[in-house]
Amino acid sequence: MDFAPVLDGFAVVLEPTNLLYCLIGVVVGMLVGVLPGLGPAATIAILLPITIGIEPVTAIIMLAGIFYGAQYGGTITSVLLKLPGEASSVVTVFDGHALARQGKAGTALGIAAIGSFIGGTVSIVALTFLAPLVAGFALDFGPPEYTALALLGILLVATVSGGSRLKAVIAACVGLLLATVGRDMFTGGERFTFGNLDLADGLDFVPIAMGLFGLGEILYNLEERHTAAAAPARIANVWPSRSDLKQSSGAIGRGSVLGFLLGILPGGGATLSSLAAYAVEKRRSKSPERFGNGAVEGVAGPETANNAAATSSFIPLLTLGIPANATMAVIYGALLVQGVNVGPRLVDDDPELFWGVVNSMYIGNILLLIMSIPLVGLFVRILRVRPAILAPITVLITLVGVYTVNNSVFDIVLVIVFGLLGYLMKKAGFDPGPLLLAFVLGSLLEDSLRRSLLIFDGDAFAFFTRPISGTLLAVFLLVVLYPVIRSALTRRRSAERPIDSKELV
Amino acid sequence: MTSAHDGAHTPGSPGGRTAAGASPQGGVDHVPSTLHDLEDAVHRLEAEAEHRPPPAGPATNLVVALLVVALGVAALVGSTELGAGSARTPGPGTWPLILGVLLVVLGIGLAVVARRTSDAERFSPATWSVLAGLATMVAFVAVIGFIGFEIPAALLCFVWLRFLGGEGWRTSVLVSLGVVIAFYLIFVAALSVPIPHLF
Amino acid sequence: MTTNHRVRRWATAGAGLTLALSLAACGGNVGGGSAEGEDFPGDEPITILVGQDAGGSTDLIARELAEGVSDELGVPVTVENKPGANGALAAQELAGEDADGHTLMVYNGSLAYITPLANEDAPDIADYEIVTGISLDDYVLVTAPDSGFSTVEDLAAAGRPITFGTTGVGTGSQLSQELLFAQADIDATAVPFDGGSPTLTAVLGGQVDVGSIQLGEALEQIEAGELDAIVTFAEERPSFLSDVPTAVEAGYDVPVQQSRAVFAPKDTPDEVLEALRSAFEVAFEDEGYQAFNEENALTANQVDGDEIRETWTSNLDEYRSVVEEFGIDLGGDQ
């Protein structure tokens, strides 16, 4: 492969502005990770308006920094306070906090930082080689392939998202329906606009993302969910000992590979990979009883895996234009708002952006490693800022910020409406993630489906006659049918385990 | 304002997990090994960290299911008006039609399992504070075109701090003023965003 | 509850304060109109709307010109993409802007003389002021080299219905191919894509048999041998692609061109239009801009607004009659 664009990408990252935004992104990400409540998707959604005015590559470098920075930030609260700041750091609580109670918080944080760095780096290297390879197939991706890919992506995200699968699929359908509002590309006619000029253009992504994730979470947290902050554990020795490192080297290696692979899968991503890495470490261990009582591998594996996955989940986005999880959906939206054509041709058409973003992750990971340990004390102090003070400020940033995108008061109305929807969804047990992802992919899916049907002359079975779309659809059917098969098998094996509603879809 | 989750220790909270208080006993009682157990353990931890209110009753779940069905029916009606088209010549209504059918089917599925659903939360007295928060935002957007963003922003901030957040009077007033001044300096003075402003 | 009383008292106080302040308001922008006309452009920035995606030819042209105009007028000129419905969304937005010369749009001719054939809601150029013409762009019918098609006759002899990619409903890309296939009596299905670049990708990958794309967007691939040009839809062979026959030469009467002009909202004061026009003229003279035209196979067409209005109106009438003659329905709901 040709390395010139890769090196040019480094030149892009090393521009002072980009370095600065990378640093800002990573620090904001760590902060967000530390503060329970707002996740990276919400933060990136809230910061979307800021990115409009800056160069696309700079904007995405910052947003990416927030994403992988948050993976590390979440670790700190998991270890010190037993409060996972991020879903992907939940398993870290098991052994991380146990270590902290033994006075080895520093060891846990140090191992997590090193593991995160290695996992992230392994993923970037693999991304560097894999992405152009995938882009080589770009021309084989026609409307049928995009139809299959978008379907599979939405289904996988709905399947592995938290909570009921049935509800996740419903949320996805609502997202797809919302995406049809506006002018129909094929006929130029308006759909579901009710004669409203503000809707003729379709619903804008930014207010939806900011409303569902940003305001929705703030309103949800308003309902007396303040957690009493426990006294943070003391940090004594910051650097892990040699024996700790030796003990966790295997876990870091396995975590890197596992995280990378799961991150690529749509719907995979950081949370799932950290769970899987923990399970793998425990099963492989000769002394599984140590897990939960401060096993270093129990921190190293998941932390490595979640960072590796955070990085590799950029692969489907940057090579195919398919976001693998909700956060990627928000970043996808940011790219669209910037006018970047995300898709298989991105790496050839806009190598500066592509390699700039990829290479910024090396720098970002180095920054994380350098800053994380000395800044731990600071972050612990930040935890004491009362959520009651942060909430109104975040609300105002959202309301004023969404206005600045299109200078439109209608967008403020939209963000409030979707904030209410986001709150009600959480209340009723719906995860808003699949809705947003489906909304982002909605027009791609519909347009591709209609183009495919035109090309196939109405023959829906022709999807299966093309190798790529056929394979993707076969996987799609497998995922749809798997829970049914599994529940049938479980029922036969043991009748005592009740089948919960989760397994009905 | 009274605390809402005094009754949060009821067994059978969302997802059938026990909403234990912040009892740190043993962190995780049994350490999970399979992915499935792990998921459960994770949910338990999350519930513990969040103090989730008790689950909603079957009636709420049924209402949610009916809303989904209603949305599906609306999509069906809308799609036939747009022209449903056919597989050979898909029209503007084809895709909404498919989605409408899916929503109706899935909504009915939701209604069927409504009695066994436990992941929805009951509305509590604290829900009023959510409504109050929402009202401040609605008021904000309603008046911003007439009197600019400064006064509504300060009032919103103040209401959130003093009444929703339970901060002291002094903190509330100072933070509200500080935030509005900072916003003015950033958005109006520095970025010259054309947001309606008074000064 | 005491809390409620407090809220009410504060709300009253707040309302009183509000009223007092709004009466005394002086420096704000609430409800105030801005002075216009005399000292255009003042120090307010100018926005040029583009109804197509970033990176497409219309967008590139707008960005190239924005630079020159900004230098000339001494205010920032930014390009804002508002893609959708072949530019109708951007046009709609332009119509709602203040007629002070601070919001302009690069308007595509196809939106004026082709889109109305597909959709009666299309904007009417009578509702805008025209600052100046910009340039002309030709359409070329391309196919992937391994498709086995190299002439219109090959397409007619395919023995199966062919698929053709268009850059959208109501575009020159669609009209040119619909007219060609109707006249050549070829059974063909239109597959609309969202702009030139996706259409190009679909033709390159063999997803559709042929596609009609603006010359500037396809020239690079044609020269590199990644695409074969079948015919161009120009009246005479464009100098950039002189070895490819025109459709007229091949025996089909389908001249379709893309033309672009700078539009302003209706009732923009004459002196503002004049100031803008001379700023654009300076930008047109720039060597960099002329090289850009050359590179992108664009023919300069820097005529004044009246001439644009006249040509585009007569184009619309002409196309309306051929479309009726061949019974072509450009709208998607056949």
JSON list of C-alpha atoms in Angstrom, two decimals, chain B residues 25-184:
[
{"chain": "B", "resi": 25, "resn": "GLN", "atom": "CA", "xyz": [-21.36, -5.15, 51.06]},
{"chain": "B", "resi": 26, "resn": "GLY", "atom": "CA", "xyz": [-18.97, -7.24, 49.08]},
{"chain": "B", "resi": 27, "resn": "GLY", "atom": "CA", "xyz": [-19.38, -5.18, 45.92]},
{"chain": "B", "resi": 28, "resn": "VAL", "atom": "CA", "xyz": [-20.49, -8.03, 43.72]},
{"chain": "B", "resi": 29, "resn": "ASP", "atom": "CA", "xyz": [-21.75, -10.94, 45.73]},
{"chain": "B", "resi": 30, "resn": "HIS", "atom": "CA", "xyz": [-21.00, -13.66, 43.25]},
{"chain": "B", "resi": 31, "resn": "VAL", "atom": "CA", "xyz": [-18.66, -13.03, 40.44]},
{"chain": "B", "resi": 32, "resn": "PRO", "atom": "CA", "xyz": [-20.23, -13.91, 37.13]},
{"chain": "B", "resi": 33, "resn": "SER", "atom": "CA", "xyz": [-18.57, -16.10, 34.59]},
{"chain": "B", "resi": 34, "resn": "THR", "atom": "CA", "xyz": [-20.83, -16.39, 31.58]},
{"chain": "B", "resi": 35, "resn": "LEU", "atom": "CA", "xyz": [-21.67, -13.40, 29.45]},
{"chain": "B", "resi": 36, "resn": "HIS", "atom": "CA", "xyz": [-25.29, -13.75, 30.39]},
{"chain": "B", "resi": 37, "resn": "ASP", "atom": "CA", "xyz": [-24.61, -13.68, 34.12]},
{"chain": "B", "resi": 38, "resn": "LEU", "atom": "CA", "xyz": [-22.23, -10.83, 33.53]},
{"chain": "B", "resi": 39, "resn": "GLU", "atom": "CA", "xyz": [-24.95, -8.80, 31.87]},
{"chain": "B", "resi": 40, "resn": "ASP", "atom": "CA", "xyz": [-27.19, -9.36, 34.86]},
{"chain": "B", "resi": 41, "resn": "ALA", "atom": "CA", "xyz": [-24.44, -8.35, 37.25]},
{"chain": "B", "resi": 42, "resn": "VAL", "atom": "CA", "xyz": [-23.86, -5.21, 35.24]},
{"chain": "B", "resi": 43, "resn": "HIS", "atom": "CA", "xyz": [-27.53, -4.31, 35.27]},
{"chain": "B", "resi": 44, "resn": "ARG", "atom": "CA", "xyz": [-27.61, -4.85, 39.00]},
{"chain": "B", "resi": 45, "resn": "LEU", "atom": "CA", "xyz": [-24.67, -2.51, 39.44]},
{"chain": "B", "resi": 46, "resn": "GLU", "atom": "CA", "xyz": [-26.25, 0.12, 37.25]},
{"chain": "B", "resi": 47, "resn": "ALA", "atom": "CA", "xyz": [-29.52, -0.08, 39.11]},
{"chain": "B", "resi": 48, "resn": "GLU", "atom": "CA", "xyz": [-27.67, 0.21, 42.36]},
{"chain": "B", "resi": 49, "resn": "ALA", "atom": "CA", "xyz": [-25.81, 3.28, 41.18]},
{"chain": "B", "resi": 50, "resn": "GLU", "atom": "CA", "xyz": [-28.90, 4.97, 39.82]},
{"chain": "B", "resi": 51, "resn": "HIS", "atom": "CA", "xyz": [-31.57, 4.42, 42.49]},
{"chain": "B", "resi": 52, "resn": "ARG", "atom": "CA", "xyz": [-34.13, 3.60, 39.88]},
{"chain": "B", "resi": 53, "resn": "PRO", "atom": "CA", "xyz": [-37.74, 4.13, 40.88]},
{"chain": "B", "resi": 54, "resn": "PRO", "atom": "CA", "xyz": [-40.13, 1.17, 40.98]},
{"chain": "B", "resi": 55, "resn": "PRO", "atom": "CA", "xyz": [-41.43, -0.30, 37.73]},
{"chain": "B", "resi": 56, "resn": "ALA", "atom": "CA", "xyz": [-44.59, 0.92, 36.10]},
{"chain": "B", "resi": 57, "resn": "GLY", "atom": "CA", "xyz": [-47.71, -1.20, 36.20]},
{"chain": "B", "resi": 58, "resn": "PRO", "atom": "CA", "xyz": [-49.20, -3.18, 33.31]},
{"chain": "B", "resi": 59, "resn": "ALA", "atom": "CA", "xyz": [-51.53, -0.27, 32.52]},
{"chain": "B", "resi": 60, "resn": "THR", "atom": "CA", "xyz": [-48.63, 2.04, 31.67]},
{"chain": "B", "resi": 61, "resn": "ASN", "atom": "CA", "xyz": [-47.03, -0.66, 29.57]},
{"chain": "B", "resi": 62, "resn": "LEU", "atom": "CA", "xyz": [-50.28, -1.18, 27.74]},
{"chain": "B", "resi": 63, "resn": "VAL", "atom": "CA", "xyz": [-50.58, 2.56, 27.04]},
{"chain": "B", "resi": 64, "resn": "VAL", "atom": "CA", "xyz": [-47.05, 2.59, 25.64]},
{"chain": "B", "resi": 65, "resn": "ALA", "atom": "CA", "xyz": [-47.87, -0.39, 23.43]},
{"chain": "B", "resi": 66, "resn": "LEU", "atom": "CA", "xyz": [-51.04, 1.28, 22.20]},
{"chain": "B", "resi": 67, "resn": "LEU", "atom": "CA", "xyz": [-49.12, 4.46, 21.39]},
{"chain": "B", "resi": 68, "resn": "VAL", "atom": "CA", "xyz": [-46.75, 2.39, 19.25]},
{"chain": "B", "resi": 69, "resn": "VAL", "atom": "CA", "xyz": [-49.70, 0.79, 17.46]},
{"chain": "B", "resi": 70, "resn": "ALA", "atom": "CA", "xyz": [-51.30, 4.22, 16.97]},
{"chain": "B", "resi": 71, "resn": "LEU", "atom": "CA", "xyz": [-48.08, 5.57, 15.45]},
{"chain": "B", "resi": 72, "resn": "GLY", "atom": "CA", "xyz": [-47.98, 2.57, 13.12]},
{"chain": "B", "resi": 73, "resn": "VAL", "atom": "CA", "xyz": [-51.58, 3.14, 12.06]},
{"chain": "B", "resi": 74, "resn": "ALA", "atom": "CA", "xyz": [-50.84, 6.82, 11.44]},
{"chain": "B", "resi": 75, "resn": "ALA", "atom": "CA", "xyz": [-47.89, 5.81, 9.25]},
{"chain": "B", "resi": 76, "resn": "LEU", "atom": "CA", "xyz": [-50.13, 3.38, 7.35]},
{"chain": "B", "resi": 77, "resn": "VAL", "atom": "CA", "xyz": [-52.78, 6.02, 6.72]},
{"chain": "B", "resi": 78, "resn": "GLY", "atom": "CA", "xyz": [-50.16, 8.56, 5.69]},
{"chain": "B", "resi": 79, "resn": "SER", "atom": "CA", "xyz": [-48.45, 6.13, 3.35]},
{"chain": "B", "resi": 80, "resn": "THR", "atom": "CA", "xyz": [-51.60, 5.25, 1.47]},
{"chain": "B", "resi": 81, "resn": "GLU", "atom": "CA", "xyz": [-52.22, 8.95, 0.94]},
{"chain": "B", "resi": 82, "resn": "LEU", "atom": "CA", "xyz": [-48.70, 9.33, -0.45]},
{"chain": "B", "resi": 83, "resn": "GLY", "atom": "CA", "xyz": [-49.16, 6.44, -2.88]},
{"chain": "B", "resi": 84, "resn": "ALA", "atom": "CA", "xyz": [-47.98, 3.03, -1.75]},
{"chain": "B", "resi": 85, "resn": "GLY", "atom": "CA", "xyz": [-46.45, 2.08, -5.08]},
{"chain": "B", "resi": 86, "resn": "SER", "atom": "CA", "xyz": [-45.40, -1.50, -5.77]},
{"chain": "B", "resi": 87, "resn": "ALA", "atom": "CA", "xyz": [-42.22, -3.56, -5.66]},
{"chain": "B", "resi": 88, "resn": "ARG", "atom": "CA", "xyz": [-41.49, -2.70, -9.32]},
{"chain": "B", "resi": 89, "resn": "THR", "atom": "CA", "xyz": [-42.15, 0.99, -8.96]},
{"chain": "B", "resi": 90, "resn": "PRO", "atom": "CA", "xyz": [-41.74, 1.84, -5.29]},
{"chain": "B", "resi": 91, "resn": "GLY", "atom": "CA", "xyz": [-43.45, 5.13, -4.49]},
{"chain": "B", "resi": 92, "resn": "PRO", "atom": "CA", "xyz": [-43.04, 7.71, -1.77]},
{"chain": "B", "resi": 93, "resn": "GLY", "atom": "CA", "xyz": [-45.42, 5.74, 0.46]},
{"chain": "B", "resi": 94, "resn": "THR", "atom": "CA", "xyz": [-43.83, 2.29, 0.07]},
{"chain": "B", "resi": 95, "resn": "TRP", "atom": "CA", "xyz": [-41.28, 2.59, 2.84]},
{"chain": "B", "resi": 96, "resn": "PRO", "atom": "CA", "xyz": [-43.59, 4.31, 5.37]},
{"chain": "B", "resi": 97, "resn": "LEU", "atom": "CA", "xyz": [-46.08, 1.53, 4.60]},
{"chain": "B", "resi": 98, "resn": "ILE", "atom": "CA", "xyz": [-43.55, -1.16, 5.53]},
{"chain": "B", "resi": 99, "resn": "LEU", "atom": "CA", "xyz": [-42.62, 0.73, 8.69]},
{"chain": "B", "resi": 100, "resn": "GLY", "atom": "CA", "xyz": [-46.28, 1.21, 9.60]},
{"chain": "B", "resi": 101, "resn": "VAL", "atom": "CA", "xyz": [-46.94, -2.52, 9.35]},
{"chain": "B", "resi": 102, "resn": "LEU", "atom": "CA", "xyz": [-43.84, -3.29, 11.42]},
{"chain": "B", "resi": 103, "resn": "LEU", "atom": "CA", "xyz": [-44.83, -0.79, 14.12]},
{"chain": "B", "resi": 104, "resn": "VAL", "atom": "CA", "xyz": [-48.35, -2.18, 14.37]},
{"chain": "B", "resi": 105, "resn": "VAL", "atom": "CA", "xyz": [-47.04, -5.75, 14.67]},
{"chain": "B", "resi": 106, "resn": "LEU", "atom": "CA", "xyz": [-44.34, -4.86, 17.17]},
{"chain": "B", "resi": 107, "resn": "GLY", "atom": "CA", "xyz": [-46.77, -2.70, 19.16]},
{"chain": "B", "resi": 108, "resn": "ILE", "atom": "CA", "xyz": [-49.17, -5.61, 19.44]},
{"chain": "B", "resi": 109, "resn": "GLY", "atom": "CA", "xyz": [-46.23, -7.76, 20.53]},
{"chain": "B", "resi": 110, "resn": "LEU", "atom": "CA", "xyz": [-45.49, -5.20, 23.23]},
{"chain": "B", "resi": 111, "resn": "ALA", "atom": "CA", "xyz": [-49.12, -5.26, 24.37]},
{"chain": "B", "resi": 112, "resn": "VAL", "atom": "CA", "xyz": [-49.00, -9.06, 24.64]},
{"chain": "B", "resi": 113, "resn": "VAL", "atom": "CA", "xyz": [-45.99, -8.99, 26.97]},
{"chain": "B", "resi": 114, "resn": "ALA", "atom": "CA", "xyz": [-47.20, -5.86, 28.80]},
{"chain": "B", "resi": 115, "resn": "ARG", "atom": "CA", "xyz": [-48.01, -7.82, 31.96]},
{"chain": "B", "resi": 116, "resn": "ARG", "atom": "CA", "xyz": [-44.53, -9.28, 32.12]},
{"chain": "B", "resi": 117, "resn": "THR", "atom": "CA", "xyz": [-42.70, -6.06, 31.25]},
{"chain": "B", "resi": 118, "resn": "SER", "atom": "CA", "xyz": [-40.77, -4.59, 34.13]},
{"chain": "B", "resi": 119, "resn": "ASP", "atom": "CA", "xyz": [-38.35, -2.17, 32.51]},
{"chain": "B", "resi": 120, "resn": "ALA", "atom": "CA", "xyz": [-40.62, 0.85, 32.47]},
{"chain": "B", "resi": 121, "resn": "GLU", "atom": "CA", "xyz": [-40.53, 3.16, 35.47]},
{"chain": "B", "resi": 122, "resn": "ARG", "atom": "CA", "xyz": [-43.46, 4.46, 37.42]},
{"chain": "B", "resi": 123, "resn": "PHE", "atom": "CA", "xyz": [-44.04, 8.21, 37.43]},
{"chain": "B", "resi": 124, "resn": "SER", "atom": "CA", "xyz": [-43.37, 9.57, 40.89]},
{"chain": "B", "resi": 125, "resn": "PRO", "atom": "CA", "xyz": [-43.90, 12.91, 42.62]},
{"chain": "B", "resi": 126, "resn": "ALA", "atom": "CA", "xyz": [-40.43, 13.79, 41.36]},
{"chain": "B", "resi": 127, "resn": "THR", "atom": "CA", "xyz": [-41.84, 13.72, 37.86]},
{"chain": "B", "resi": 128, "resn": "TRP", "atom": "CA", "xyz": [-43.26, 17.17, 38.62]},
{"chain": "B", "resi": 129, "resn": "SER", "atom": "CA", "xyz": [-39.74, 18.53, 38.74]},
{"chain": "B", "resi": 130, "resn": "VAL", "atom": "CA", "xyz": [-39.15, 17.15, 35.25]},
{"chain": "B", "resi": 131, "resn": "LEU", "atom": "CA", "xyz": [-42.29, 18.94, 34.09]},
{"chain": "B", "resi": 132, "resn": "ALA", "atom": "CA", "xyz": [-41.14, 22.12, 35.79]},
{"chain": "B", "resi": 133, "resn": "GLY", "atom": "CA", "xyz": [-37.77, 21.83, 34.07]},
{"chain": "B", "resi": 134, "resn": "LEU", "atom": "CA", "xyz": [-39.51, 21.30, 30.78]},
{"chain": "B", "resi": 135, "resn": "ALA", "atom": "CA", "xyz": [-41.76, 24.30, 31.40]},
{"chain": "B", "resi": 136, "resn": "THR", "atom": "CA", "xyz": [-38.75, 26.57, 31.90]},
{"chain": "B", "resi": 137, "resn": "MET", "atom": "CA", "xyz": [-37.43, 25.49, 28.51]},
{"chain": "B", "resi": 138, "resn": "VAL", "atom": "CA", "xyz": [-40.75, 26.02, 26.80]},
{"chain": "B", "resi": 139, "resn": "ALA", "atom": "CA", "xyz": [-40.99, 29.47, 28.37]},
{"chain": "B", "resi": 140, "resn": "PHE", "atom": "CA", "xyz": [-37.45, 30.17, 27.21]},
{"chain": "B", "resi": 141, "resn": "VAL", "atom": "CA", "xyz": [-38.20, 29.42, 23.58]},
{"chain": "B", "resi": 142, "resn": "ALA", "atom": "CA", "xyz": [-41.58, 31.15, 23.72]},
{"chain": "B", "resi": 143, "resn": "VAL", "atom": "CA", "xyz": [-40.21, 34.53, 24.75]},
{"chain": "B", "resi": 144, "resn": "ILE", "atom": "CA", "xyz": [-36.73, 34.51, 23.22]},
{"chain": "B", "resi": 145, "resn": "GLY", "atom": "CA", "xyz": [-37.99, 36.10, 20.00]},
{"chain": "B", "resi": 146, "resn": "PHE", "atom": "CA", "xyz": [-39.50, 39.03, 21.88]},
{"chain": "B", "resi": 147, "resn": "ILE", "atom": "CA", "xyz": [-37.17, 39.85, 24.72]},
{"chain": "B", "resi": 148, "resn": "GLY", "atom": "CA", "xyz": [-33.92, 38.17, 23.76]},
{"chain": "B", "resi": 149, "resn": "PHE", "atom": "CA", "xyz": [-32.17, 35.30, 25.48]},
{"chain": "B", "resi": 150, "resn": "GLU", "atom": "CA", "xyz": [-30.62, 37.01, 28.51]},
{"chain": "B", "resi": 151, "resn": "ILE", "atom": "CA", "xyz": [-33.57, 37.30, 30.90]},
{"chain": "B", "resi": 152, "resn": "PRO", "atom": "CA", "xyz": [-35.17, 33.93, 30.11]},
{"chain": "B", "resi": 153, "resn": "ALA", "atom": "CA", "xyz": [-31.74, 32.27, 30.37]},
{"chain": "B", "resi": 154, "resn": "ALA", "atom": "CA", "xyz": [-31.08, 33.81, 33.77]},
{"chain": "B", "resi": 155, "resn": "LEU", "atom": "CA", "xyz": [-34.53, 32.85, 35.01]},
{"chain": "B", "resi": 156, "resn": "LEU", "atom": "CA", "xyz": [-34.19, 29.31, 33.69]},
{"chain": "B", "resi": 157, "resn": "CYS", "atom": "CA", "xyz": [-30.85, 28.93, 35.39]},
{"chain": "B", "resi": 158, "resn": "PHE", "atom": "CA", "xyz": [-32.20, 30.35, 38.62]},
{"chain": "B", "resi": 159, "resn": "VAL", "atom": "CA", "xyz": [-35.25, 28.08, 38.70]},
{"chain": "B", "resi": 160, "resn": "TRP", "atom": "CA", "xyz": [-33.11, 25.02, 38.05]},
{"chain": "B", "resi": 161, "resn": "LEU", "atom": "CA", "xyz": [-30.60, 25.95, 40.73]},
{"chain": "B", "resi": 162, "resn": "ARG", "atom": "CA", "xyz": [-32.88, 27.17, 43.47]},
{"chain": "B", "resi": 163, "resn": "PHE", "atom": "CA", "xyz": [-36.00, 25.05, 43.06]},
{"chain": "B", "resi": 164, "resn": "LEU", "atom": "CA", "xyz": [-34.95, 21.98, 41.10]},
{"chain": "B", "resi": 165, "resn": "GLY", "atom": "CA", "xyz": [-31.43, 21.72, 42.42]},
{"chain": "B", "resi": 166, "resn": "GLY", "atom": "CA", "xyz": [-32.03, 22.92, 45.96]},
{"chain": "B", "resi": 167, "resn": "GLU", "atom": "CA", "xyz": [-29.05, 25.29, 45.94]},
{"chain": "B", "resi": 168, "resn": "GLY", "atom": "CA", "xyz": [-28.96, 28.31, 48.24]},
{"chain": "B", "resi": 169, "resn": "TRP", "atom": "CA", "xyz": [-30.32, 31.70, 47.25]},
{"chain": "B", "resi": 170, "resn": "ARG", "atom": "CA", "xyz": [-26.91, 33.30, 47.01]},
{"chain": "B", "resi": 171, "resn": "THR", "atom": "CA", "xyz": [-25.37, 30.54, 44.91]},
{"chain": "B", "resi": 172, "resn": "SER", "atom": "CA", "xyz": [-28.41, 30.48, 42.64]},
{"chain": "B", "resi": 173, "resn": "VAL", "atom": "CA", "xyz": [-28.40, 34.21, 41.96]},
{"chain": "B", "resi": 174, "resn": "LEU", "atom": "CA", "xyz": [-24.65, 34.45, 41.48]},
{"chain": "B", "resi": 175, "resn": "VAL", "atom": "CA", "xyz": [-24.35, 31.39, 39.24]},
{"chain": "B", "resi": 176, "resn": "SER", "atom": "CA", "xyz": [-27.34, 32.48, 37.12]},
{"chain": "B", "resi": 177, "resn": "LEU", "atom": "CA", "xyz": [-25.90, 35.93, 36.55]},
{"chain": "B", "resi": 178, "resn": "GLY", "atom": "CA", "xyz": [-22.44, 34.54, 35.92]},
{"chain": "B", "resi": 179, "resn": "VAL", "atom": "CA", "xyz": [-23.70, 32.03, 33.38]},
{"chain": "B", "resi": 180, "resn": "VAL", "atom": "CA", "xyz": [-25.69, 34.61, 31.43]},
{"chain": "B", "resi": 181, "resn": "ILE", "atom": "CA", "xyz": [-22.77, 37.02, 31.36]},
{"chain": "B", "resi": 182, "resn": "ALA", "atom": "CA", "xyz": [-20.47, 34.23, 30.17]},
{"chain": "B", "resi": 183, "resn": "PHE", "atom": "CA", "xyz": [-22.96, 33.22, 27.47]},
{"chain": "B", "resi": 184, "resn": "TYR", "atom": "CA", "xyz": [-23.31, 36.82, 26.36]}
]
